[in-house]
């Protein structure tokens, strides 16, 4: 993880600190019938990665999809084309797509286990955007401290 990656993580944390809790759901990338927007006037709700196209519109975008079994809105990295949150996290923030992405962006069992391994507080699927922002900042601080050694 380089300087740019750390700055992006901190920018996302700043955004999450201001995000109303009713616009955040740690369990869902994005859901709702309309695309999220900067004014938050949309009916959509999302997780940290789900709000990344609002925070980093040149790097990540929303894409509506419709298949035989499902339809909705997903997040897609503009350059790599990845639409999996772990690989978007790797591209945007330089994090390991397994251990670190799970710890920062996943509320499930894997995320809980990885947070413990990385020494971050355990937050469940009912986490608020402020709790996720706090974990992001702790993660960045640990990376800075480790880099100085």
GROMACS .gro file of N, CA and C in nm:
model
  447
    1UNK      N    1   0.084  -0.117   0.000
    1UNK     CA    2   0.000   0.000   0.000
    1UNK      C    3   0.089   0.124   0.000
    2UNK      N    4   0.063   0.212  -0.095
    2UNK     CA    5   0.145   0.332  -0.106
    2UNK      C    6   0.071   0.456  -0.052
    3UNK      N    7   0.134   0.570  -0.066
    3UNK     CA    8   0.079   0.695  -0.015
    3UNK      C    9  -0.059   0.725  -0.075
    4UNK      N   10  -0.074   0.707  -0.205
    4UNK     CA   11  -0.202   0.734  -0.272
    4UNK      C   12  -0.311   0.643  -0.216
    5UNK      N   13  -0.279   0.516  -0.196
    5UNK     CA   14  -0.378   0.422  -0.142
    5UNK      C   15  -0.424   0.466  -0.003
    6UNK      N   16  -0.328   0.507   0.081
    6UNK     CA   17  -0.362   0.552   0.217
    6UNK      C   18  -0.450   0.677   0.211
    7UNK      N   19  -0.417   0.771   0.122
    7UNK     CA   20  -0.498   0.893   0.109
    7UNK      C   21  -0.641   0.859   0.065
    8UNK      N   22  -0.654   0.763  -0.025
    8UNK     CA   23  -0.788   0.722  -0.069
    8UNK      C   24  -0.866   0.659   0.046
    9UNK      N   25  -0.800   0.573   0.123
    9UNK     CA   26  -0.869   0.511   0.237
    9UNK      C   27  -0.916   0.618   0.335
   10UNK      N   28  -0.831   0.716   0.362
   10UNK     CA   29  -0.870   0.821   0.455
   10UNK      C   30  -0.981   0.910   0.398
   11UNK      N   31  -0.980   0.930   0.268
   11UNK     CA   32  -1.089   1.006   0.204
   11UNK      C   33  -1.221   0.930   0.217
   12UNK      N   34  -1.216   0.798   0.198
   12UNK     CA   35  -1.337   0.717   0.216
   12UNK      C   36  -1.383   0.724   0.362
   13UNK      N   37  -1.291   0.716   0.456
   13UNK     CA   38  -1.327   0.724   0.599
   13UNK      C   39  -1.394   0.859   0.629
   14UNK      N   40  -1.341   0.966   0.573
   14UNK     CA   41  -1.402   1.098   0.592
   14UNK      C   42  -1.544   1.102   0.539
   15UNK      N   43  -1.565   1.043   0.423
   15UNK     CA   44  -1.699   1.036   0.364
   15UNK      C   45  -1.792   0.956   0.455
   16UNK      N   46  -1.745   0.841   0.502
   16UNK     CA   47  -1.829   0.756   0.588
   16UNK      C   48  -1.866   0.826   0.718
   17UNK      N   49  -1.776   0.908   0.772
   17UNK     CA   50  -1.807   0.983   0.894
   17UNK      C   51  -1.927   1.075   0.877
   18UNK      N   52  -1.946   1.124   0.756
   18UNK     CA   53  -2.056   1.218   0.728
   18UNK      C   54  -2.181   1.149   0.674
   19UNK      N   55  -2.170   1.021   0.641
   19UNK     CA   56  -2.282   0.947   0.582
   19UNK      C   57  -2.387   0.916   0.689
   20UNK      N   58  -2.513   0.952   0.665
   20UNK     CA   59  -2.617   0.918   0.761
   20UNK      C   60  -2.629   0.765   0.777
   21UNK      N   61  -2.645   0.718   0.899
   21UNK     CA   62  -2.653   0.572   0.921
   21UNK      C   63  -2.760   0.503   0.837
   22UNK      N   64  -2.868   0.571   0.807
   22UNK     CA   65  -2.975   0.508   0.728
   22UNK      C   66  -2.935   0.488   0.581
   23UNK      N   67  -2.825   0.548   0.539
   23UNK     CA   68  -2.774   0.530   0.402
   23UNK      C   69  -2.665   0.423   0.396
   24UNK      N   70  -2.640   0.355   0.508
   24UNK     CA   71  -2.531   0.258   0.517
   24UNK      C   72  -2.584   0.122   0.558
   25UNK      N   73  -2.535   0.019   0.491
   25UNK     CA   74  -2.565  -0.120   0.529
   25UNK      C   75  -2.440  -0.201   0.501
   26UNK      N   76  -2.375  -0.247   0.606
   26UNK     CA   77  -2.249  -0.322   0.593
   26UNK      C   78  -2.270  -0.454   0.516
   27UNK      N   79  -2.393  -0.502   0.512
   27UNK     CA   80  -2.424  -0.630   0.447
   27UNK      C   81  -2.448  -0.621   0.297
   28UNK      N   82  -2.470  -0.504   0.244
   28UNK     CA   83  -2.508  -0.488   0.103
   28UNK      C   84  -2.413  -0.393   0.033
   29UNK      N   85  -2.368  -0.431  -0.086
   29UNK     CA   86  -2.284  -0.340  -0.165
   29UNK      C   87  -2.368  -0.217  -0.201
   30UNK      N   88  -2.476  -0.237  -0.274
   30UNK     CA   89  -2.569  -0.130  -0.309
   30UNK      C   90  -2.706  -0.193  -0.325
   31UNK      N   91  -2.806  -0.131  -0.267
   31UNK     CA   92  -2.941  -0.173  -0.302
   31UNK      C   93  -3.034  -0.053  -0.301
   32UNK      N   94  -3.137  -0.068  -0.379
   32UNK     CA   95  -3.232   0.041  -0.402
   32UNK      C   96  -3.261   0.046  -0.551
   33UNK      N   97  -3.357   0.125  -0.587
   33UNK     CA   98  -3.398   0.129  -0.727
   33UNK      C   99  -3.328   0.237  -0.808
   34UNK      N  100  -3.254   0.324  -0.741
   34UNK     CA  101  -3.186   0.432  -0.813
   34UNK      C  102  -3.039   0.438  -0.774
   35UNK      N  103  -2.960   0.493  -0.862
   35UNK     CA  104  -2.816   0.502  -0.836
   35UNK      C  105  -2.788   0.602  -0.723
   36UNK      N  106  -2.698   0.567  -0.632
   36UNK     CA  107  -2.659   0.661  -0.527
   36UNK      C  108  -2.599   0.787  -0.588
   37UNK      N  109  -2.613   0.899  -0.516
   37UNK     CA  110  -2.559   1.026  -0.565
   37UNK      C  111  -2.497   1.106  -0.451
   38UNK      N  112  -2.420   1.208  -0.487
   38UNK     CA  113  -2.345   1.289  -0.389
   38UNK      C  114  -2.436   1.362  -0.290
   39UNK      N  115  -2.555   1.397  -0.333
   39UNK     CA  116  -2.645   1.471  -0.244
   39UNK      C  117  -2.717   1.379  -0.147
   40UNK      N  118  -2.701   1.248  -0.167
   40UNK     CA  119  -2.765   1.145  -0.084
   40UNK      C  120  -2.917   1.153  -0.091
   41UNK      N  121  -2.970   1.218  -0.196
   41UNK     CA  122  -3.114   1.229  -0.211
   41UNK      C  123  -3.176   1.105  -0.274
   42UNK      N  124  -3.093   1.011  -0.312
   42UNK     CA  125  -3.140   0.887  -0.373
   42UNK      C  126  -3.199   0.796  -0.266
   43UNK      N  127  -3.272   0.695  -0.309
   43UNK     CA  128  -3.328   0.598  -0.217
   43UNK      C  129  -3.235   0.482  -0.190
   44UNK      N  130  -3.117   0.484  -0.249
   44UNK     CA  131  -3.024   0.372  -0.237
   44UNK      C  132  -2.947   0.375  -0.105
   45UNK      N  133  -2.902   0.256  -0.067
   45UNK     CA  134  -2.822   0.234   0.053
   45UNK      C  135  -2.704   0.148   0.011
   46UNK      N  136  -2.589   0.164   0.076
   46UNK     CA  137  -2.475   0.081   0.040
   46UNK      C  138  -2.374   0.069   0.152
   47UNK      N  139  -2.276  -0.015   0.127
   47UNK     CA  140  -2.165  -0.032   0.221
   47UNK      C  141  -2.052   0.064   0.180
   48UNK      N  142  -1.937   0.051   0.243
   48UNK     CA  143  -1.825   0.140   0.210
   48UNK      C  144  -1.787   0.130   0.062
   49UNK      N  145  -1.773   0.010   0.011
   49UNK     CA  146  -1.739  -0.008  -0.131
   49UNK      C  147  -1.855   0.040  -0.218
   50UNK      N  148  -1.977   0.020  -0.172
   50UNK     CA  149  -2.094   0.063  -0.248
   50UNK      C  150  -2.101   0.214  -0.269
   51UNK      N  151  -2.037   0.291  -0.181
   51UNK     CA  152  -2.035   0.436  -0.195
   51UNK      C  153  -1.911   0.486  -0.268
   52UNK      N  154  -1.819   0.398  -0.302
   52UNK     CA  155  -1.695   0.440  -0.369
   52UNK      C  156  -1.716   0.515  -0.501
   53UNK      N  157  -1.814   0.481  -0.585
   53UNK     CA  158  -1.832   0.561  -0.707
   53UNK      C  159  -1.870   0.706  -0.680
   54UNK      N  160  -1.930   0.734  -0.566
   54UNK     CA  161  -1.960   0.871  -0.530
   54UNK      C  162  -1.832   0.942  -0.484
   55UNK      N  163  -1.748   0.870  -0.411
   55UNK     CA  164  -1.625   0.927  -0.357
   55UNK      C  165  -1.515   0.934  -0.464
   56UNK      N  166  -1.507   0.831  -0.549
   56UNK     CA  167  -1.401   0.821  -0.651
   56UNK      C  168  -1.462   0.797  -0.790
   57UNK      N  169  -1.539   0.894  -0.843
   57UNK     CA  170  -1.612   0.872  -0.968
   57UNK      C  171  -1.523   0.847  -1.090
   58UNK      N  172  -1.400   0.894  -1.088
   58UNK     CA  173  -1.311   0.869  -1.203
   58UNK      C  174  -1.256   0.727  -1.203
   59UNK      N  175  -1.261   0.659  -1.089
   59UNK     CA  176  -1.201   0.527  -1.076
   59UNK      C  177  -1.302   0.413  -1.072
   60UNK      N  178  -1.420   0.442  -1.019
   60UNK     CA  179  -1.520   0.338  -0.998
   60UNK      C  180  -1.655   0.390  -1.044
   61UNK      N  181  -1.740   0.300  -1.094
   61UNK     CA  182  -1.870   0.343  -1.145
   61UNK      C  183  -1.979   0.246  -1.100
   62UNK      N  184  -2.102   0.292  -1.109
   62UNK     CA  185  -2.217   0.205  -1.089
   62UNK      C  186  -2.257   0.146  -1.222
   63UNK      N  187  -2.306   0.025  -1.218
   63UNK     CA  188  -2.353  -0.042  -1.339
   63UNK      C  189  -2.482  -0.114  -1.305
   64UNK      N  190  -2.586  -0.085  -1.381
   64UNK     CA  191  -2.710  -0.158  -1.361
   64UNK      C  192  -2.701  -0.286  -1.443
   65UNK      N  193  -2.753  -0.394  -1.385
   65UNK     CA  194  -2.748  -0.522  -1.455
   65UNK      C  195  -2.882  -0.592  -1.442
   66UNK      N  196  -2.906  -0.681  -1.535
   66UNK     CA  197  -3.029  -0.758  -1.535
   66UNK      C  198  -2.998  -0.893  -1.598
   67UNK      N  199  -3.008  -0.997  -1.519
   67UNK     CA  200  -2.987  -1.133  -1.569
   67UNK      C  201  -3.117  -1.211  -1.549
   68UNK      N  202  -3.117  -1.336  -1.593
   68UNK     CA  203  -3.235  -1.420  -1.575
   68UNK      C  204  -3.270  -1.440  -1.428
   69UNK      N  205  -3.167  -1.443  -1.342
   69UNK     CA  206  -3.191  -1.475  -1.201
   69UNK      C  207  -3.185  -1.354  -1.107
   70UNK      N  208  -3.135  -1.240  -1.155
   70UNK     CA  209  -3.114  -1.129  -1.063
   70UNK      C  210  -3.105  -0.997  -1.140
   71UNK      N  211  -3.130  -0.889  -1.071
   71UNK     CA  212  -3.109  -0.757  -1.129
   71UNK      C  213  -3.075  -0.661  -1.016
   72UNK      N  214  -3.012  -0.552  -1.051
   72UNK     CA  215  -2.976  -0.455  -0.949
   72UNK      C  216  -2.867  -0.361  -0.994
   73UNK      N  217  -2.793  -0.312  -0.897
   73UNK     CA  218  -2.684  -0.218  -0.921
   73UNK      C  219  -2.557  -0.279  -0.863
   74UNK      N  220  -2.449  -0.272  -0.938
   74UNK     CA  221  -2.321  -0.318  -0.885
   74UNK      C  222  -2.217  -0.209  -0.905
   75UNK      N  223  -2.107  -0.225  -0.834
   75UNK     CA  224  -1.993  -0.134  -0.844
   75UNK      C  225  -1.890  -0.199  -0.934
   76UNK      N  226  -1.830  -0.121  -1.022
   76UNK     CA  227  -1.732  -0.175  -1.116
   76UNK      C  228  -1.613  -0.081  -1.126
   77UNK      N  229  -1.493  -0.137  -1.120
   77UNK     CA  230  -1.371  -0.058  -1.137
   77UNK      C  231  -1.360  -0.021  -1.285
   78UNK      N  232  -1.339   0.106  -1.313
   78UNK     CA  233  -1.341   0.155  -1.452
   78UNK      C  234  -1.227   0.099  -1.537
   79UNK      N  235  -1.111   0.075  -1.478
   79UNK     CA  236  -0.996   0.031  -1.557
   79UNK      C  237  -0.988  -0.121  -1.564
   80UNK      N  238  -0.990  -0.187  -1.449
   80UNK     CA  239  -0.974  -0.333  -1.449
   80UNK      C  240  -1.102  -0.406  -1.486
   81UNK      N  241  -1.217  -0.343  -1.463
   81UNK     CA  242  -1.344  -0.408  -1.491
   81UNK      C  243  -1.392  -0.497  -1.376
   82UNK      N  244  -1.316  -0.506  -1.267
   82UNK     CA  245  -1.357  -0.588  -1.154
   82UNK      C  246  -1.488  -0.536  -1.096
   83UNK      N  247  -1.575  -0.632  -1.058
   83UNK     CA  248  -1.698  -0.594  -0.988
   83UNK      C  249  -1.712  -0.669  -0.855
   84UNK      N  250  -1.606  -0.733  -0.810
   84UNK     CA  251  -1.602  -0.798  -0.680
   84UNK      C  252  -1.541  -0.700  -0.581
   85UNK      N  253  -1.606  -0.679  -0.468
   85UNK     CA  254  -1.561  -0.575  -0.374
   85UNK      C  255  -1.417  -0.594  -0.328
   86UNK      N  256  -1.372  -0.720  -0.315
   86UNK     CA  257  -1.236  -0.743  -0.267
   86UNK      C  258  -1.132  -0.697  -0.369
   87UNK      N  259  -1.160  -0.718  -0.497
   87UNK     CA  260  -1.065  -0.678  -0.600
   87UNK      C  261  -1.076  -0.529  -0.631
   88UNK      N  262  -1.193  -0.472  -0.612
   88UNK     CA  263  -1.205  -0.326  -0.621
   88UNK      C  264  -1.122  -0.263  -0.509
   89UNK      N  265  -1.130  -0.320  -0.389
   89UNK     CA  266  -1.051  -0.270  -0.275
   89UNK      C  267  -0.902  -0.279  -0.305
   90UNK      N  268  -0.860  -0.386  -0.369
   90UNK     CA  269  -0.718  -0.399  -0.405
   90UNK      C  270  -0.678  -0.291  -0.503
   91UNK      N  271  -0.760  -0.268  -0.604
   91UNK     CA  272  -0.726  -0.168  -0.706
   91UNK      C  273  -0.727  -0.026  -0.650
   92UNK      N  274  -0.826   0.007  -0.568
   92UNK     CA  275  -0.838   0.143  -0.514
   92UNK      C  276  -0.743   0.171  -0.399
   93UNK      N  277  -0.726   0.071  -0.311
   93UNK     CA  278  -0.658   0.097  -0.184
   93UNK      C  279  -0.530   0.016  -0.162
   94UNK      N  280  -0.494  -0.069  -0.258
   94UNK     CA  281  -0.371  -0.146  -0.246
   94UNK      C  282  -0.372  -0.248  -0.133
   95UNK      N  283  -0.490  -0.292  -0.093
   95UNK     CA  284  -0.499  -0.389   0.016
   95UNK      C  285  -0.501  -0.531  -0.039
   96UNK      N  286  -0.459  -0.624   0.044
   96UNK     CA  287  -0.469  -0.765   0.009
   96UNK      C  288  -0.618  -0.796  -0.012
   97UNK      N  289  -0.655  -0.857  -0.126
   97UNK     CA  290  -0.797  -0.878  -0.154
   97UNK      C  291  -0.863  -0.982  -0.063
   98UNK      N  292  -0.785  -1.052   0.014
   98UNK     CA  293  -0.844  -1.152   0.103
   98UNK      C  294  -0.841  -1.101   0.246
   99UNK      N  295  -0.729  -1.108   0.311
   99UNK     CA  296  -0.720  -1.072   0.453
   99UNK      C  297  -0.763  -0.928   0.479
  100UNK      N  298  -0.702  -0.832   0.414
  100UNK     CA  299  -0.728  -0.691   0.446
  100UNK      C  300  -0.864  -0.644   0.394
  101UNK      N  301  -0.902  -0.685   0.275
  101UNK     CA  302  -1.033  -0.646   0.223
  101UNK      C  303  -1.145  -0.704   0.308
  102UNK      N  304  -1.131  -0.830   0.349
  102UNK     CA  305  -1.231  -0.889   0.439
  102UNK      C  306  -1.240  -0.808   0.568
  103UNK      N  307  -1.125  -0.776   0.627
  103UNK     CA  308  -1.122  -0.705   0.756
  103UNK      C  309  -1.187  -0.567   0.747
  104UNK      N  310  -1.165  -0.498   0.637
  104UNK     CA  311  -1.215  -0.362   0.624
  104UNK      C  312  -1.357  -0.353   0.572
  105UNK      N  313  -1.396  -0.444   0.484
  105UNK     CA  314  -1.519  -0.426   0.409
  105UNK      C  315  -1.620  -0.539   0.417
  106UNK      N  316  -1.596  -0.640   0.499
  106UNK     CA  317  -1.688  -0.754   0.507
  106UNK      C  318  -1.737  -0.774   0.650
  107UNK      N  319  -1.869  -0.781   0.669
  107UNK     CA  320  -1.922  -0.800   0.803
  107UNK      C  321  -1.929  -0.946   0.845
  108UNK      N  322  -1.912  -1.037   0.753
  108UNK     CA  323  -1.934  -1.178   0.781
  108UNK      C  324  -1.822  -1.247   0.857
  109UNK      N  325  -1.831  -1.375   0.865
  109UNK     CA  326  -1.738  -1.457   0.942
  109UNK      C  327  -1.594  -1.430   0.901
  110UNK      N  328  -1.566  -1.427   0.772
  110UNK     CA  329  -1.428  -1.403   0.727
  110UNK      C  330  -1.378  -1.267   0.772
  111UNK      N  331  -1.464  -1.166   0.762
  111UNK     CA  332  -1.425  -1.033   0.806
  111UNK      C  333  -1.394  -1.028   0.954
  112UNK      N  334  -1.475  -1.096   1.034
  112UNK     CA  335  -1.452  -1.099   1.180
  112UNK      C  336  -1.318  -1.163   1.211
  113UNK      N  337  -1.291  -1.276   1.146
  113UNK     CA  338  -1.165  -1.348   1.169
  113UNK      C  339  -1.045  -1.262   1.127
  114UNK      N  340  -1.055  -1.198   1.013
  114UNK     CA  341  -0.943  -1.119   0.963
  114UNK      C  342  -0.921  -0.992   1.045
  115UNK      N  343  -1.028  -0.933   1.097
  115UNK     CA  344  -1.010  -0.818   1.185
  115UNK      C  345  -0.930  -0.858   1.308
  116UNK      N  346  -0.960  -0.975   1.362
  116UNK     CA  347  -0.886  -1.024   1.479
  116UNK      C  348  -0.738  -1.043   1.445
  117UNK      N  349  -0.710  -1.102   1.331
  117UNK     CA  350  -0.572  -1.126   1.289
  117UNK      C  351  -0.497  -0.994   1.272
  118UNK      N  352  -0.564  -0.891   1.218
  118UNK     CA  353  -0.500  -0.762   1.194
  118UNK      C  354  -0.507  -0.669   1.315
  119UNK      N  355  -0.568  -0.716   1.424
  119UNK     CA  356  -0.573  -0.635   1.545
  119UNK      C  357  -0.671  -0.520   1.538
  120UNK      N  358  -0.778  -0.535   1.460
  120UNK     CA  359  -0.882  -0.432   1.451
  120UNK      C  360  -1.001  -0.474   1.536
  121UNK      N  361  -1.078  -0.378   1.586
  121UNK     CA  362  -1.195  -0.412   1.666
  121UNK      C  363  -1.296  -0.491   1.583
  122UNK      N  364  -1.364  -0.581   1.649
  122UNK     CA  365  -1.468  -0.661   1.583
  122UNK      C  366  -1.593  -0.576   1.567
  123UNK      N  367  -1.644  -0.567   1.446
  123UNK     CA  368  -1.771  -0.498   1.422
  123UNK      C  369  -1.859  -0.592   1.343
  124UNK      N  370  -1.984  -0.602   1.379
  124UNK     CA  371  -2.075  -0.694   1.314
  124UNK      C  372  -2.146  -0.633   1.196
  125UNK      N  373  -2.243  -0.707   1.144
  125UNK     CA  374  -2.315  -0.663   1.025
  125UNK      C  375  -2.400  -0.539   1.052
  126UNK      N  376  -2.422  -0.506   1.179
  126UNK     CA  377  -2.498  -0.386   1.212
  126UNK      C  378  -2.408  -0.264   1.234
  127UNK      N  379  -2.283  -0.273   1.188
  127UNK     CA  380  -2.187  -0.163   1.205
  127UNK      C  381  -2.239  -0.035   1.140
  128UNK      N  382  -2.204   0.075   1.201
  128UNK     CA  383  -2.240   0.206   1.146
  128UNK      C  384  -2.129   0.253   1.052
  129UNK      N  385  -2.156   0.352   0.969
  129UNK     CA  386  -2.049   0.404   0.883
  129UNK      C  387  -1.933   0.461   0.966
  130UNK      N  388  -1.962   0.520   1.081
  130UNK     CA  389  -1.856   0.575   1.167
  130UNK      C  390  -1.766   0.463   1.221
  131UNK      N  391  -1.823   0.347   1.254
  131UNK     CA  392  -1.742   0.236   1.303
  131UNK      C  393  -1.649   0.184   1.194
  132UNK      N  394  -1.701   0.175   1.072
  132UNK     CA  395  -1.619   0.130   0.960
  132UNK      C  396  -1.509   0.233   0.932
  133UNK      N  397  -1.542   0.361   0.938
  133UNK     CA  398  -1.442   0.467   0.918
  133UNK      C  399  -1.332   0.458   1.024
  134UNK      N  400  -1.371   0.432   1.148
  134UNK     CA  401  -1.274   0.419   1.257
  134UNK      C  402  -1.179   0.302   1.231
  135UNK      N  403  -1.233   0.189   1.185
  135UNK     CA  404  -1.149   0.073   1.152
  135UNK      C  405  -1.053   0.106   1.038
  136UNK      N  406  -1.100   0.179   0.938
  136UNK     CA  407  -1.014   0.217   0.826
  136UNK      C  408  -0.897   0.302   0.877
  137UNK      N  409  -0.926   0.398   0.962
  137UNK     CA  410  -0.819   0.484   1.016
  137UNK      C  411  -0.719   0.405   1.101
  138UNK      N  412  -0.769   0.312   1.181
  138UNK     CA  413  -0.678   0.228   1.261
  138UNK      C  414  -0.589   0.144   1.171
  139UNK      N  415  -0.646   0.093   1.064
  139UNK     CA  416  -0.571   0.012   0.969
  139UNK      C  417  -0.460   0.096   0.905
  140UNK      N  418  -0.493   0.217   0.859
  140UNK     CA  419  -0.394   0.305   0.797
  140UNK      C  420  -0.285   0.341   0.898
  141UNK      N  421  -0.322   0.370   1.020
  141UNK     CA  422  -0.223   0.403   1.123
  141UNK      C  423  -0.129   0.286   1.148
  142UNK      N  424  -0.182   0.164   1.152
  142UNK     CA  425  -0.098   0.046   1.171
  142UNK      C  426  -0.002   0.029   1.053
  143UNK      N  427  -0.049   0.055   0.934
  143UNK     CA  428   0.037   0.044   0.815
  143UNK      C  429   0.149   0.148   0.820
  144UNK      N  430   0.116   0.270   0.862
  144UNK     CA  431   0.218   0.375   0.872
  144UNK      C  432   0.323   0.338   0.976
  145UNK      N  433   0.277   0.287   1.089
  145UNK     CA  434   0.368   0.248   1.197
  145UNK      C  435   0.459   0.135   1.151
  146UNK      N  436   0.401   0.039   1.080
  146UNK     CA  437   0.479  -0.076   1.031
  146UNK      C  438   0.581  -0.030   0.926
  147UNK      N  439   0.545   0.067   0.844
  147UNK     CA  440   0.635   0.116   0.739
  147UNK      C  441   0.755   0.192   0.797
  148UNK      N  442   0.737   0.253   0.914
  148UNK     CA  443   0.846   0.328   0.977
  148UNK      C  444   0.952   0.235   1.037
  149UNK      N  445   0.916   0.112   1.066
  149UNK     CA  446   1.011   0.017   1.128
  149UNK      C  447   1.117  -0.028   1.030
   0.00000   0.00000   0.00000
